[in-house]
Short mmCIF file of C-alpha atoms in Angstrom, two decimals:
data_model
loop_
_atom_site.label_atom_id
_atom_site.label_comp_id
_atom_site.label_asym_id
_atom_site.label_seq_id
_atom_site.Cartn_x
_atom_site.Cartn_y
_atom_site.Cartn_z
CA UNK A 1 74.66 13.11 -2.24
CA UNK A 2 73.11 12.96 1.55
CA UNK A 3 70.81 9.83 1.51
CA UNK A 4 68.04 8.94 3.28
CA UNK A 5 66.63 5.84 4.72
CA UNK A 6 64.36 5.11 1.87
CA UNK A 7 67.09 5.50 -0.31
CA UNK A 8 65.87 8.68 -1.76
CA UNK A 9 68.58 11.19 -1.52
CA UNK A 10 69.62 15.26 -1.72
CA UNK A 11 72.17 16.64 -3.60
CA UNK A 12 74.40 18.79 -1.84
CA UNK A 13 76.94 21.74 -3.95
CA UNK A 14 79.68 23.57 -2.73
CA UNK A 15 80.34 26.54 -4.94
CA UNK A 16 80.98 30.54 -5.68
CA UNK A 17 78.41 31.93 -7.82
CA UNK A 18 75.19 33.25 -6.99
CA UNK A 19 72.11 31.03 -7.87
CA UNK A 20 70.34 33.77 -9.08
CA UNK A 21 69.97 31.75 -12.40
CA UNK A 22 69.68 28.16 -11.01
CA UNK A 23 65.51 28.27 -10.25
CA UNK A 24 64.12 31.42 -12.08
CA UNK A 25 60.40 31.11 -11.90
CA UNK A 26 60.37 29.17 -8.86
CA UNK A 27 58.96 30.93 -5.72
CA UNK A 28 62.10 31.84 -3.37
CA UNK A 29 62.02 33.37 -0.11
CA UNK A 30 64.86 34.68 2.28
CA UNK A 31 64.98 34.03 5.34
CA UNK A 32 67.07 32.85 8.32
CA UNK A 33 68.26 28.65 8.27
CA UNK A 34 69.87 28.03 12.09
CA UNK A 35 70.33 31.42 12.40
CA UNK A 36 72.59 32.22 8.86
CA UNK A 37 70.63 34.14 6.16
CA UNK A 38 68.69 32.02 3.53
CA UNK A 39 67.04 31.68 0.47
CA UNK A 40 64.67 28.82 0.21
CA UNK A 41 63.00 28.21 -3.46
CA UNK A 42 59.61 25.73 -3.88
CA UNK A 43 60.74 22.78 -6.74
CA UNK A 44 57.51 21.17 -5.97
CA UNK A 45 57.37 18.37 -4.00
CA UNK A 46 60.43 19.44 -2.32
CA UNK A 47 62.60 23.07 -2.01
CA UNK A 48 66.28 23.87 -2.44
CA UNK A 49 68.20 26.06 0.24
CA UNK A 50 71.68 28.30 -0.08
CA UNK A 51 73.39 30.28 2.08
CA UNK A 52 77.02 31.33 2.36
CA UNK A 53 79.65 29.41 4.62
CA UNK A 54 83.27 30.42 4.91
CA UNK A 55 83.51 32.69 1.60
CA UNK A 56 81.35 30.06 -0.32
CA UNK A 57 77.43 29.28 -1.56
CA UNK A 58 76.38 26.17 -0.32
CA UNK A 59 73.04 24.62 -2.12
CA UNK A 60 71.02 21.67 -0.78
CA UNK A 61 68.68 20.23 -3.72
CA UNK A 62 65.61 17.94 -2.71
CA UNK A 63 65.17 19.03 0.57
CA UNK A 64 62.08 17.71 2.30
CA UNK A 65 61.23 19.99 5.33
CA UNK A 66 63.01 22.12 7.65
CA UNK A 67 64.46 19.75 9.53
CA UNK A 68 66.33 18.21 6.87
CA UNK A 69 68.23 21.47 6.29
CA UNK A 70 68.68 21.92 9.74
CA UNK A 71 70.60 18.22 10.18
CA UNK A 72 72.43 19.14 7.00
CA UNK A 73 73.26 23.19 7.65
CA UNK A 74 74.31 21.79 11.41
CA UNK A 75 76.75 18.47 9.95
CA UNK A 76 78.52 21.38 7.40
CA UNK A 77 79.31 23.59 10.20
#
């Protein structure tokens, strides 16, 4: 969990599968996030982002804006 100052917070997983199955229904687009390729899916409020990093998916859940998932993509790598 990545919190922020309000005490609201992200979740962050580590793992192999696709998330092809995670947010069916929800709006998803691909795209590049700090320059690796991206899908980005609308939960509302908020969005979820995954890409792939060293032979595993990594999902961010709760994001806020882009620049959230840039501080987060740039302290994983």
């Amino acid at each position: 969990v990545w919190t922020r100052d309000d005490g609201s917070g992200v979740m962050i997983f580590e793992h192999i599968a696709a998330i092809d199955d995670w947010f069916k229904g929800h709006p998803t687009v691909r795209l590049a996030c700090a320059g690796k390729p991206c899908q980005i899916v609308e939960l509302g409020n908020t969005f979820a982002a995954s890409w792939r990093m060293e032979g595993k998916t990594i999902t961010v859940v709760g994001l806020r804006d882009t620049a959230e998932l840039a501080a987060i993509i740039s302290a994983l790598t």
